[in-house]
Every structure is written in structure tokens, then in C-alpha cells.
Short mmCIF file of C-alpha atoms in Angstrom, two decimals:
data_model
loop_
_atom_site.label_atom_id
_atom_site.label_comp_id
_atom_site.label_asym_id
_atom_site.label_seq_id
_atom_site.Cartn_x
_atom_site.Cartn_y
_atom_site.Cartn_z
CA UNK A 1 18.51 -63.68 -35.47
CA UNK A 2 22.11 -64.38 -34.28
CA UNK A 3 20.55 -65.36 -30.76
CA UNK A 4 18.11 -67.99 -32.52
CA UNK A 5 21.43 -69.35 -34.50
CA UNK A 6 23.04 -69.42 -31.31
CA UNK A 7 20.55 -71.48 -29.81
CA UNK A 8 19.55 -73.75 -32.04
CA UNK A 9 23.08 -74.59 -32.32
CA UNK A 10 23.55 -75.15 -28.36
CA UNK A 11 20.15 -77.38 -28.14
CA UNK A 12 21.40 -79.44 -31.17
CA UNK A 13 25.22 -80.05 -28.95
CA UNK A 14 23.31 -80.77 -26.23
CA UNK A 15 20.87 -83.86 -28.43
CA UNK A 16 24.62 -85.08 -29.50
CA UNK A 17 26.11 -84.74 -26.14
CA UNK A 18 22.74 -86.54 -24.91
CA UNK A 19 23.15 -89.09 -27.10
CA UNK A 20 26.72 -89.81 -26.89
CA UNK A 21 27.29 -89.62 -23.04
CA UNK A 22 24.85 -91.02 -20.66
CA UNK A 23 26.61 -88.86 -17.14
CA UNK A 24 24.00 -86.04 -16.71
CA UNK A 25 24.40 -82.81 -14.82
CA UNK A 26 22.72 -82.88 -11.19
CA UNK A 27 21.00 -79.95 -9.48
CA UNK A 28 24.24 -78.82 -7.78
CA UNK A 29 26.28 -78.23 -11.04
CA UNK A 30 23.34 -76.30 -12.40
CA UNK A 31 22.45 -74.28 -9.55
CA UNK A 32 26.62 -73.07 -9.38
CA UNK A 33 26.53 -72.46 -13.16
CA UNK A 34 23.63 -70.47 -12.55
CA UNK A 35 25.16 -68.86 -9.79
CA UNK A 36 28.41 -67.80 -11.81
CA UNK A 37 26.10 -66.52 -14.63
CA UNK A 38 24.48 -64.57 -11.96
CA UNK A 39 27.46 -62.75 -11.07
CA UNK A 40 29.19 -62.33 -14.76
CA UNK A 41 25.65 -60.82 -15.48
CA UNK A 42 26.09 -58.33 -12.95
CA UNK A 43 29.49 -57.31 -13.46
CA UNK A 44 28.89 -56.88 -17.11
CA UNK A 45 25.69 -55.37 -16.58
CA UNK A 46 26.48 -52.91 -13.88
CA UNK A 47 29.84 -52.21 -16.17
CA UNK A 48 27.33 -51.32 -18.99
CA UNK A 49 24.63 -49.08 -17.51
CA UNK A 50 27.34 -47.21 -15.73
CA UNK A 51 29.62 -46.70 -19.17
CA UNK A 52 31.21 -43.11 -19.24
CA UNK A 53 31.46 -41.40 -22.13
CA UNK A 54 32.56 -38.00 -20.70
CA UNK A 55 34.71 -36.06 -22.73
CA UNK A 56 33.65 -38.00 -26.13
CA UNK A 57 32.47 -34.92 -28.28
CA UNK A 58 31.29 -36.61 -31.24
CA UNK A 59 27.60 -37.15 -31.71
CA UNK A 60 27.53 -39.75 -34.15
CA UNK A 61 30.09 -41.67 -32.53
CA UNK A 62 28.36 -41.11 -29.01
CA UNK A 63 24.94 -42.72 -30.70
CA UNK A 64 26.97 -45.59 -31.93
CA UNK A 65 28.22 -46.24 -28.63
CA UNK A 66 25.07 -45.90 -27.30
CA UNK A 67 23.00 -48.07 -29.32
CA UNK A 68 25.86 -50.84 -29.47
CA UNK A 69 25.53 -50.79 -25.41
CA UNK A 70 21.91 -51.37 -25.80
CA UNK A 71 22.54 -54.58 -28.36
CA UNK A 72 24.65 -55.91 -25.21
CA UNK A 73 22.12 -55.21 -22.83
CA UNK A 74 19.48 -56.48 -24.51
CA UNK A 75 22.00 -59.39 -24.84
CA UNK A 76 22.96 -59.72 -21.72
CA UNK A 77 18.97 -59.61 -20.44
CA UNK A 78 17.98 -62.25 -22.93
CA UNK A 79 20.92 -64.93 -22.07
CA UNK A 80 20.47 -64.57 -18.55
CA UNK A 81 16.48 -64.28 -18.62
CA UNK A 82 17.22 -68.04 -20.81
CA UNK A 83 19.70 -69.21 -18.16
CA UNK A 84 16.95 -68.33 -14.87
CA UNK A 85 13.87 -70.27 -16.98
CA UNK A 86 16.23 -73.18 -17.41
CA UNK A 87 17.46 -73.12 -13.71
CA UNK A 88 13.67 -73.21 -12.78
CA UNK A 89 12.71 -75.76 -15.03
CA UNK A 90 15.31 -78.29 -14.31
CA UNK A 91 14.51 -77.68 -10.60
CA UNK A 92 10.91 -78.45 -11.31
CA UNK A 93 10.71 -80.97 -14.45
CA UNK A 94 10.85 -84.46 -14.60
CA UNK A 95 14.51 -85.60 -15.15
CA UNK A 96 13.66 -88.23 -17.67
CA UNK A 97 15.30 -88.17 -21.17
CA UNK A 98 12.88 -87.82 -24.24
CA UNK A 99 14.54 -90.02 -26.64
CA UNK A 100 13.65 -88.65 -30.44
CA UNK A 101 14.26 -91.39 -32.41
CA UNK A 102 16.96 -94.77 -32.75
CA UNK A 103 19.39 -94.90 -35.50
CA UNK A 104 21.34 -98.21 -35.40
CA UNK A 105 21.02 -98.79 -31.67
CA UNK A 106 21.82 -95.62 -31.10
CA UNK A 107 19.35 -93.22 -29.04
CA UNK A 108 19.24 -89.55 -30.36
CA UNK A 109 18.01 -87.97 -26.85
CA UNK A 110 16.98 -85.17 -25.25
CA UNK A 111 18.09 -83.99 -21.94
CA UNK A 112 16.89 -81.01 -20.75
CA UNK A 113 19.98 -81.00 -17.64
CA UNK A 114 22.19 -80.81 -20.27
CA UNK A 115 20.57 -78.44 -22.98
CA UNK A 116 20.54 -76.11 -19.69
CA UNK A 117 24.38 -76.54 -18.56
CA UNK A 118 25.04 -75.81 -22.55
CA UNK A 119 23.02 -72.68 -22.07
CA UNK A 120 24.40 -71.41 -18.70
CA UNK A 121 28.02 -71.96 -19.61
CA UNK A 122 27.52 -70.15 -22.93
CA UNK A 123 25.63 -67.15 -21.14
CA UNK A 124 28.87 -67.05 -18.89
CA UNK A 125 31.06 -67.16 -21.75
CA UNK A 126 29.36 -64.40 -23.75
CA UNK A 127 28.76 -62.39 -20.33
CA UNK A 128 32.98 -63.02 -20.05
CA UNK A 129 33.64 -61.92 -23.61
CA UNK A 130 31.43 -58.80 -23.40
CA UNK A 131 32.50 -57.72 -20.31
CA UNK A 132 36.32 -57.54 -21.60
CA UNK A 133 35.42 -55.89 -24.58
CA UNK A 134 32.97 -53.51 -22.54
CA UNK A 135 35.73 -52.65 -20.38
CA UNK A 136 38.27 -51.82 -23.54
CA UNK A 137 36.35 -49.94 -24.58
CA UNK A 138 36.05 -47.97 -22.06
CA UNK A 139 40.10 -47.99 -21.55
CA UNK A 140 40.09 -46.91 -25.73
CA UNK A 141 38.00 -44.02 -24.99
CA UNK A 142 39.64 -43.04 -22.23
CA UNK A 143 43.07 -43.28 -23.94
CA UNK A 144 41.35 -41.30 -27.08
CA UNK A 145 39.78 -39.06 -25.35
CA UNK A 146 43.30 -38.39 -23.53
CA UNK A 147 45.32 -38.18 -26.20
CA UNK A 148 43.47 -35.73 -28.42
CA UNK A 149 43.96 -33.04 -25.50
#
């Protein structure tokens, strides 16, 4: 549900940005956001499947853990599954705007180079966020796990 709310609230920026500001992203910008979302999705991915939780001897907390890591793997798949469709399509749709409707000589448009730059630079962001929290953790576990001995 959270990643509906999510984005429905990035394609609804991107009809105001649209509308507002008639610059739109070329194929260059898009393909190096894609590439950075690339890379933040490995990191944080390869940081997740390879998660240690040696030395943790509670079983609850262990299943916690576990299941959370899955929520941010699914996560992680889902944003950057969003952010490769939207590379494709802007490589391969028309670049025209759809314009909705006109409210007092005012277009509200669509673009779809922008909806996708919205996307891809919140996929990095959340891939950023996750991966620091990922990686404390990891570094709160440790120093738990540590500390109890």
C-alpha cells in the first residue's frame, strides 16, 4: 500500500512539475539516473542478501530481522524493476506531452520524461536511505552482539 501512496504521489509532482515548467529531461539525464539507481540497487542489494547475523541468538528477533530484510528486498526489486520499465519506455515512446485538461490558460500535462526522472531519483533516494540503515544495523548488531560477551 505504502508503494501505491508513494507513487501516486510522485506521478501527481511530476503533472505539477509538467505543468509548471516546460524544460524536460533528455535521454542522457535519464539513462545516468538510471545508471546511479543501478548501482545504489546493487550496493544495497548485495549489502542485504549478504546480512550477517552470526552470533544473534534470539529466534524471534532473528525472524524479525529476517522478514524486515525481505520488506527491503522486495522494496528494493519493485523500485528498481519501476525505474528499468521507465528507462525503456522513455527510450521507446513518443516524447509528446498528453495535456489532461486547461484551467485558466493553464495546461495540466503529462510528461512521461519527467514522471520517470521523479521515479528514478526517488528509487535512488530510498535505495540511499535503506542502504544506511541496512548497514546500522548491521554495525548495532555487531556492537550488541559484542557487548553482551
Amino acid at each position: 500500500m505504502k508503494r501505491i501512496v508513494r507513487l501516486l504521489a510522485i506521478s501527481l509532482g511530476s503533472v505539477v512539475c509538467s505543468s509548471l515548467i516546460d524544460a524536460r529531461p533528455d535521454n542522457y539525464l535519464i539513462s545516468t539516473l538510471y545508471t546511479i539507481a543501478g548501482i545504489m540497487f546493487s550496493i544495497g542489494l548485495g549489502l542485504i542478501v549478504t546480512f550477517n547475523m552470526s552470533g544473534v541468538r534470539n529466534k524471534a528477533f532473528i525472524k524479525e530481522i529476517r522478514i524486515n530484510l525481505k520488506k527491503v528486498r522486495d522494496s528494493f526489486l519493485f523500485y528498481f524493476a519501476i525505474s528499468t520499465i521507465g528507462m525503456l519506455s522513455t527510450q521507446y515512446t513518443p516524447k509528446k506531452d498528453i495535456i489532461f485538461f486547461t484551467i485558466n490558460k493553464l495546461n495540466v500535462v503529462f510528461s512521461i520524461q519527467i514522471l520517470i526522472c521523479f521515479v528514478m531519483s526517488f528509487s535512488i533516494l530510498f535505495f540511499i536511505i535503506n542502504f544506511l540503515e541496512v548497514q546500522k544495523l548491521n554495525h548495532d548488531i555487531f556492537d550488541k552482539v559484542n557487548n553482551e560477551d
